[in-house]
Amino acid sequence: MIEARDLSKRYGEVVAVDGVSFSVDRGEVVGFLGPNGAGKTTTMRMLTGFLPPTDGSAEIAGHDIFDDALAARRAIGYLPETPPLYPEMTVSSYVTFVARIKDVPRRARAEAVDRALERCALADVRSRVIGTLSKGFRQRVGLAQAIVHSPPVLILDEPTVGLDPIQIGEIRGLIAELAAGEGDDRHTIILSSHILAEVEAICRRVILINEGRKTVDASIDELTRDGKTLEGLFAQETARDTVAADSAAGGGGAS
Ligand SMILES: Nc1ncnc2c1ncn2[C@@H]1O[C@H](COP(=O)(O)OP(=O)(O)O)[C@@H](O)[C@H]1O
Ligand SMILES: [Mg+2]
């Protein structure tokens, strides 16, 4: 469903992403784990077509991100690090607006919006102005805009960053439901996080990224066999970045 081949991104002298390849099957929920600055956001932005890679290519649902860019983009729902919400719009008018941009046919639009609001538990606040909502609710609006066109693939960049523990629990629950849907409601998901507990809570598989390179790609079951812990692995793989490893391990309390 997602195929990344040797993706690289350089900013002048800085190599943000260095030859990252992986493949994600339909229905998988994969965690992109790595300390701040590892290259997670850059990789995700390349997959979504927002950022041209310096090298390499990718396919989303069989569509090349260059040769078939429109179809590739349509197949993706993207929650950026900072969702582009319009604070003065109401929840339902904003999600309707996104549905129109994403080419949801006019006839199907109202139903698609209702469905997205319902799935993100936003039905009760649909007429509220986005700017008056709590951060947790705004993040749900971010998820609703990502799913409104029923994309098979969801790319979620640090979906719980800045939320309080209760909101974090709610958003994680919501993501788990998005992964568990049936038919058009079933999504293949990549989510990024610098928090180990987050990835452990939601994902079955981890891709560890450090200094622009993929260093681990395995199921959590595999990685925690023989009494090994993800904490130990993360600390070992990011040893040069001990501050980030410490804060990532400390993030476990939020789950
Ligand atoms: N627009 C940019 N210009 C220059 N450097 C950038 C830019 N965007 C990201 N970087 C650098 O690329 C690296 C990876 O960043 P990023 O992908 O945001 O990491 P992450 O999301 O894992 O925290 C960092 O060193 C960052 O400073
Ligand atoms: Mg990032």
Tab-separated table of C-alpha atoms and ligand atoms in Angstrom:
chain	number	residue	atom	x	y	z
A	1	MET	CA	0.000	0.000	0.000
A	2	ILE	CA	2.975	2.281	0.722
A	3	GLU	CA	6.309	1.733	-0.986
A	4	ALA	CA	9.255	4.028	-0.303
A	5	ARG	CA	12.383	3.476	-2.366
A	6	ASP	CA	15.601	5.079	-1.315
A	7	LEU	CA	14.002	8.373	-0.335
A	8	SER	CA	16.514	11.105	0.396
A	9	LYS	CA	16.252	14.780	1.167
A	10	ARG	CA	19.115	17.223	1.451
A	11	TYR	CA	18.855	20.817	2.578
A	12	GLY	CA	22.176	22.278	1.484
A	13	GLU	CA	24.709	20.491	3.663
A	14	VAL	CA	22.072	18.905	5.888
A	15	VAL	CA	21.013	15.388	4.946
A	16	ALA	CA	17.556	15.260	6.536
A	17	VAL	CA	16.632	11.843	5.083
A	18	ASP	CA	19.217	9.439	3.765
A	19	GLY	CA	18.116	6.567	1.513
A	20	VAL	CA	15.043	5.384	3.407
A	21	SER	CA	13.182	2.382	1.936
A	22	PHE	CA	10.285	0.451	3.384
A	23	SER	CA	7.026	-1.070	2.409
A	24	VAL	CA	3.743	-1.115	4.298
A	25	ASP	CA	1.006	-3.632	3.511
A	26	ARG	CA	-2.706	-2.946	3.448
A	27	GLY	CA	-4.155	-2.674	6.931
A	28	GLU	CA	-0.834	-2.306	8.725
A	29	VAL	CA	-0.325	0.318	11.413
A	30	VAL	CA	3.313	1.316	11.462
A	31	GLY	CA	5.032	3.652	13.898
A	32	PHE	CA	7.747	5.965	12.706
A	33	LEU	CA	9.822	6.324	15.812
A	34	GLY	CA	12.810	8.580	16.264
A	35	PRO	CA	14.185	11.485	18.270
A	36	ASN	CA	13.437	15.052	17.255
A	37	GLY	CA	15.254	15.948	14.067
A	38	ALA	CA	15.518	12.302	12.957
A	39	GLY	CA	13.768	12.949	9.632
A	40	LYS	CA	10.243	11.684	10.340
A	41	THR	CA	8.366	14.766	9.167
A	42	THR	CA	10.558	15.143	6.106
A	43	THR	CA	9.902	11.515	5.096
A	44	MET	CA	6.163	11.917	5.594
A	45	ARG	CA	6.049	15.137	3.605
A	46	MET	CA	7.809	13.388	0.730
A	47	LEU	CA	5.296	10.517	0.833
A	48	THR	CA	2.387	12.948	0.730
A	49	GLY	CA	3.801	14.786	-2.283
A	50	PHE	CA	4.250	18.051	-0.371
A	51	LEU	CA	8.015	17.919	-0.620
A	52	PRO	CA	9.968	16.681	-3.648
A	53	PRO	CA	12.675	14.174	-2.661
A	54	THR	CA	16.271	14.897	-3.641
A	55	ASP	CA	16.495	11.222	-4.572
A	56	GLY	CA	14.333	8.138	-4.612
A	57	SER	CA	10.658	7.562	-5.224
A	58	ALA	CA	7.511	6.286	-3.599
A	59	GLU	CA	4.220	4.662	-4.478
A	60	ILE	CA	0.944	5.077	-2.634
A	61	ALA	CA	-1.768	2.522	-3.359
A	62	GLY	CA	0.047	1.681	-6.599
A	63	HIS	CA	0.375	5.317	-7.727
A	64	ASP	CA	3.800	6.848	-8.206
A	65	ILE	CA	4.094	10.126	-6.288
A	66	PHE	CA	5.578	11.824	-9.386
A	67	ASP	CA	4.035	10.144	-12.414
A	68	ASP	CA	0.615	9.767	-10.883
A	69	ALA	CA	0.738	12.521	-8.285
A	70	LEU	CA	-2.956	13.365	-8.181
A	71	ALA	CA	-4.084	9.771	-7.665
A	72	ALA	CA	-1.337	9.233	-5.081
A	73	ARG	CA	-2.461	12.305	-3.153
A	74	ARG	CA	-6.095	11.269	-3.307
A	75	ALA	CA	-5.186	7.965	-1.720
A	76	ILE	CA	-3.707	9.739	1.307
A	77	GLY	CA	-5.178	11.410	4.334
A	78	TYR	CA	-2.547	13.574	5.980
A	79	LEU	CA	-2.466	15.050	9.439
A	80	PRO	CA	0.509	17.403	9.414
A	81	GLU	CA	2.439	18.402	12.557
A	82	THR	CA	0.449	21.626	12.566
A	83	PRO	CA	-2.912	20.996	10.897
A	84	PRO	CA	-4.002	23.870	8.650
A	85	LEU	CA	-7.190	24.628	10.554
A	86	TYR	CA	-9.150	27.801	9.980
A	87	PRO	CA	-9.976	29.018	13.499
A	88	GLU	CA	-12.915	31.182	12.413
A	89	MET	CA	-14.708	28.359	10.538
A	90	THR	CA	-17.148	25.957	12.132
A	91	VAL	CA	-16.164	22.311	12.375
A	92	SER	CA	-18.634	21.128	9.750
A	93	SER	CA	-17.991	23.981	7.296
A	94	TYR	CA	-14.243	23.327	7.506
A	95	VAL	CA	-14.547	19.574	6.960
A	96	THR	CA	-17.002	20.249	4.100
A	97	PHE	CA	-14.490	22.661	2.596
A	98	VAL	CA	-11.759	20.005	2.764
A	99	ALA	CA	-14.128	17.431	1.218
A	100	ARG	CA	-14.618	19.786	-1.721
A	101	ILE	CA	-10.876	20.333	-2.173
A	102	LYS	CA	-10.391	16.559	-2.034
A	103	ASP	CA	-12.918	16.138	-4.857
A	104	VAL	CA	-15.582	14.322	-2.889
A	105	PRO	CA	-18.488	14.584	-5.382
A	106	ARG	CA	-21.079	17.168	-4.394
A	107	ARG	CA	-23.831	14.561	-3.998
A	108	ALA	CA	-21.766	12.477	-1.597
A	109	ARG	CA	-20.270	15.378	0.332
A	110	ALA	CA	-22.768	15.864	3.162
A	111	GLU	CA	-22.738	12.181	3.939
A	112	ALA	CA	-18.930	11.986	3.822
A	113	VAL	CA	-18.691	14.927	6.240
A	114	ASP	CA	-21.282	13.430	8.619
A	115	ARG	CA	-19.425	10.144	8.576
A	116	ALA	CA	-16.030	11.752	9.277
A	117	LEU	CA	-17.478	13.848	12.122
A	118	GLU	CA	-19.154	10.811	13.582
A	119	ARG	CA	-16.026	8.676	13.384
A	120	CYS	CA	-14.017	11.406	15.111
A	121	ALA	CA	-16.701	11.945	17.773
A	122	LEU	CA	-17.295	15.504	16.598
A	123	ALA	CA	-21.017	15.380	15.839
A	124	ASP	CA	-21.909	17.328	18.997
A	125	VAL	CA	-19.557	20.195	18.183
A	126	ARG	CA	-20.156	20.375	14.425
A	127	SER	CA	-21.531	23.929	14.633
A	128	ARG	CA	-18.814	25.229	16.951
A	129	VAL	CA	-16.163	27.612	15.679
A	130	ILE	CA	-12.830	25.740	15.554
A	131	GLY	CA	-10.962	28.475	17.429
A	132	THR	CA	-13.122	27.924	20.525
A	133	LEU	CA	-12.368	24.200	20.783
A	134	SER	CA	-9.838	22.576	23.107
A	135	LYS	CA	-6.609	21.308	21.616
A	136	GLY	CA	-7.838	17.719	21.839
A	137	PHE	CA	-10.968	18.560	19.853
A	138	ARG	CA	-8.956	20.537	17.313
A	139	GLN	CA	-6.773	17.475	16.796
A	140	ARG	CA	-9.929	15.437	16.157
A	141	VAL	CA	-10.894	17.997	13.525
A	142	GLY	CA	-7.439	17.427	12.040
A	143	LEU	CA	-8.202	13.705	11.880
A	144	ALA	CA	-11.664	14.319	10.416
A	145	GLN	CA	-10.194	16.376	7.546
A	146	ALA	CA	-7.666	13.593	6.944
A	147	ILE	CA	-10.340	10.893	6.553
A	148	VAL	CA	-13.206	12.785	4.901
A	149	HIS	CA	-12.403	11.495	1.388
A	150	SER	CA	-12.040	7.884	2.673
A	151	PRO	CA	-8.371	7.530	1.751
A	152	PRO	CA	-6.931	4.031	2.059
A	153	VAL	CA	-3.726	5.480	3.568
A	154	LEU	CA	-3.387	7.756	6.596
A	155	ILE	CA	-0.185	9.588	7.402
A	156	LEU	CA	-0.285	11.113	10.873
A	157	ASP	CA	2.593	13.273	12.037
A	158	GLU	CA	2.934	13.260	15.841
A	159	PRO	CA	-0.836	13.087	16.296
A	160	THR	CA	-0.808	13.537	20.079
A	161	VAL	CA	1.909	16.139	20.492
A	162	GLY	CA	0.890	18.954	22.845
A	163	LEU	CA	-2.181	17.165	24.225
A	164	ASP	CA	-2.892	16.376	27.867
A	165	PRO	CA	-2.974	12.730	29.032
A	166	ILE	CA	-6.755	12.381	28.700
A	167	GLN	CA	-6.756	13.874	25.203
A	168	ILE	CA	-3.825	11.626	24.294
A	169	GLY	CA	-5.840	8.576	25.369
A	170	GLU	CA	-8.812	9.731	23.287
A	171	ILE	CA	-6.775	10.380	20.150
A	172	ARG	CA	-4.960	7.040	20.487
A	173	GLY	CA	-8.303	5.290	20.855
A	174	LEU	CA	-9.574	7.058	17.777
A	175	ILE	CA	-6.543	6.050	15.727
A	176	ALA	CA	-6.960	2.454	16.852
A	177	GLU	CA	-10.573	2.592	15.620
A	178	LEU	CA	-9.494	4.074	12.284
A	179	ALA	CA	-7.132	1.131	11.895
A	180	ALA	CA	-9.803	-1.419	12.797
A	181	GLY	CA	-12.565	-0.302	10.389
A	182	GLU	CA	-14.129	-2.398	7.648
A	183	GLY	CA	-14.174	-1.782	3.905
A	184	ASP	CA	-13.646	1.923	3.033
A	185	ASP	CA	-13.301	2.662	6.743
A	186	ARG	CA	-10.195	0.556	7.025
A	187	HIS	CA	-6.982	2.508	6.753
A	188	THR	CA	-3.330	1.652	6.373
A	189	ILE	CA	-1.608	3.974	8.824
A	190	ILE	CA	1.829	5.437	9.338
A	191	LEU	CA	2.143	7.598	12.404
A	192	SER	CA	5.227	9.310	13.713
A	193	SER	CA	6.193	9.832	17.291
A	194	HIS	CA	9.223	10.521	19.427
A	195	ILE	CA	7.418	8.771	22.281
A	196	LEU	CA	7.997	5.058	22.603
A	197	ALA	CA	4.858	4.361	24.607
A	198	GLU	CA	2.773	5.908	21.879
A	199	VAL	CA	4.108	3.606	19.208
A	200	GLU	CA	3.813	0.626	21.541
A	201	ALA	CA	0.207	1.503	22.312
A	202	ILE	CA	-1.028	1.870	18.728
A	203	CYS	CA	1.316	0.095	16.316
A	204	ARG	CA	2.294	-3.485	15.615
A	205	ARG	CA	5.408	-2.545	13.719
A	206	VAL	CA	8.142	0.006	14.274
A	207	ILE	CA	10.386	1.776	11.814
A	208	LEU	CA	13.096	3.515	13.782
A	209	ILE	CA	14.638	6.537	12.142
A	210	ASN	CA	17.752	8.187	13.441
A	211	GLU	CA	19.797	10.920	11.768
A	212	GLY	CA	17.900	10.426	8.533
A	213	ARG	CA	18.445	6.682	8.292
A	214	LYS	CA	16.216	3.731	8.922
A	215	THR	CA	17.943	1.687	11.615
A	216	VAL	CA	15.230	-0.763	12.663
A	217	ASP	CA	12.191	-2.146	10.858
A	218	ALA	CA	10.429	-4.969	12.667
A	219	SER	CA	7.293	-5.980	14.487
A	220	ILE	CA	7.051	-5.001	18.143
A	221	ASP	CA	6.593	-8.682	18.982
A	222	GLU	CA	9.918	-9.463	17.350
A	223	LEU	CA	11.676	-6.557	19.003
A	224	THR	CA	10.487	-7.444	22.492
A	225	ARG	CA	11.288	-11.146	22.302
A	226	ASP	CA	13.660	-12.700	24.852
A	227	GLY	CA	12.940	-10.078	27.475
A	228	LYS	CA	14.207	-7.219	25.324
A	229	THR	CA	12.481	-3.863	25.673
A	230	LEU	CA	11.820	-1.159	23.121
A	231	GLU	CA	13.325	1.326	25.598
A	232	GLY	CA	16.613	-0.547	25.515
A	233	LEU	CA	16.580	-0.740	21.737
A	234	PHE	CA	15.701	2.923	21.332
A	235	ALA	CA	18.463	3.970	23.726
A	236	GLN	CA	20.954	1.746	21.922
A	237	GLU	CA	19.992	2.872	18.418
A	238	THR	CA	19.948	6.566	19.285
A	239	ALA	CA	22.937	6.433	21.639
A	240	ARG	CA	24.499	9.544	20.170
A	241	ASP	CA	21.365	11.467	21.003
A	242	THR	CA	20.971	10.661	24.691
A	243	VAL	CA	18.857	13.711	25.498
A	244	ALA	CA	16.210	12.715	22.987
A	245	ALA	CA	16.336	9.095	24.171
A	246	ASP	CA	15.791	10.232	27.763
A	247	SER	CA	12.846	12.428	26.927
A	248	ALA	CA	11.334	9.714	24.748
A	249	ALA	CA	11.557	7.190	27.571
A	250	GLY	CA	10.068	9.767	29.966
A	251	GLY	CA	7.111	10.212	27.614
A	252	GLY	CA	5.915	6.767	28.678
A	253	GLY	CA	4.097	8.247	31.661
A	254	ALA	CA	1.542	9.843	29.394
A	255	SER	CA	-0.104	6.644	28.235
B	1	LIG	N1	13.134	23.285	5.516
B	1	LIG	C1	14.268	22.851	6.088
B	1	LIG	N2	15.434	23.447	5.851
B	1	LIG	C2	16.597	23.005	6.424
B	1	LIG	N3	16.662	21.931	7.244
B	1	LIG	C3	15.523	21.298	7.509
B	1	LIG	C4	14.271	21.707	6.959
B	1	LIG	N4	13.296	20.858	7.405
B	1	LIG	C5	13.935	19.972	8.204
B	1	LIG	N5	15.256	20.226	8.273
B	1	LIG	C6	16.251	19.442	9.026
B	1	LIG	O1	16.107	18.086	8.658
B	1	LIG	C7	16.266	17.232	9.780
B	1	LIG	C8	15.050	16.360	9.941
B	1	LIG	O2	13.937	17.146	10.342
B	1	LIG	P1	12.478	16.552	10.536
B	1	LIG	O3	12.127	15.740	9.349
B	1	LIG	O4	11.588	17.687	10.861
B	1	LIG	O5	12.685	15.604	11.797
B	1	LIG	P2	11.609	14.974	12.787
B	1	LIG	O6	10.257	15.144	12.210
B	1	LIG	O7	12.029	13.550	12.939
B	1	LIG	O8	11.765	15.721	14.093
B	1	LIG	C9	16.560	18.147	10.966
B	1	LIG	O9	17.942	18.218	11.138
B	1	LIG	C10	16.000	19.465	10.526
B	1	LIG	O10	16.675	20.521	11.161
B	2	MG	MG	8.607	16.046	13.022
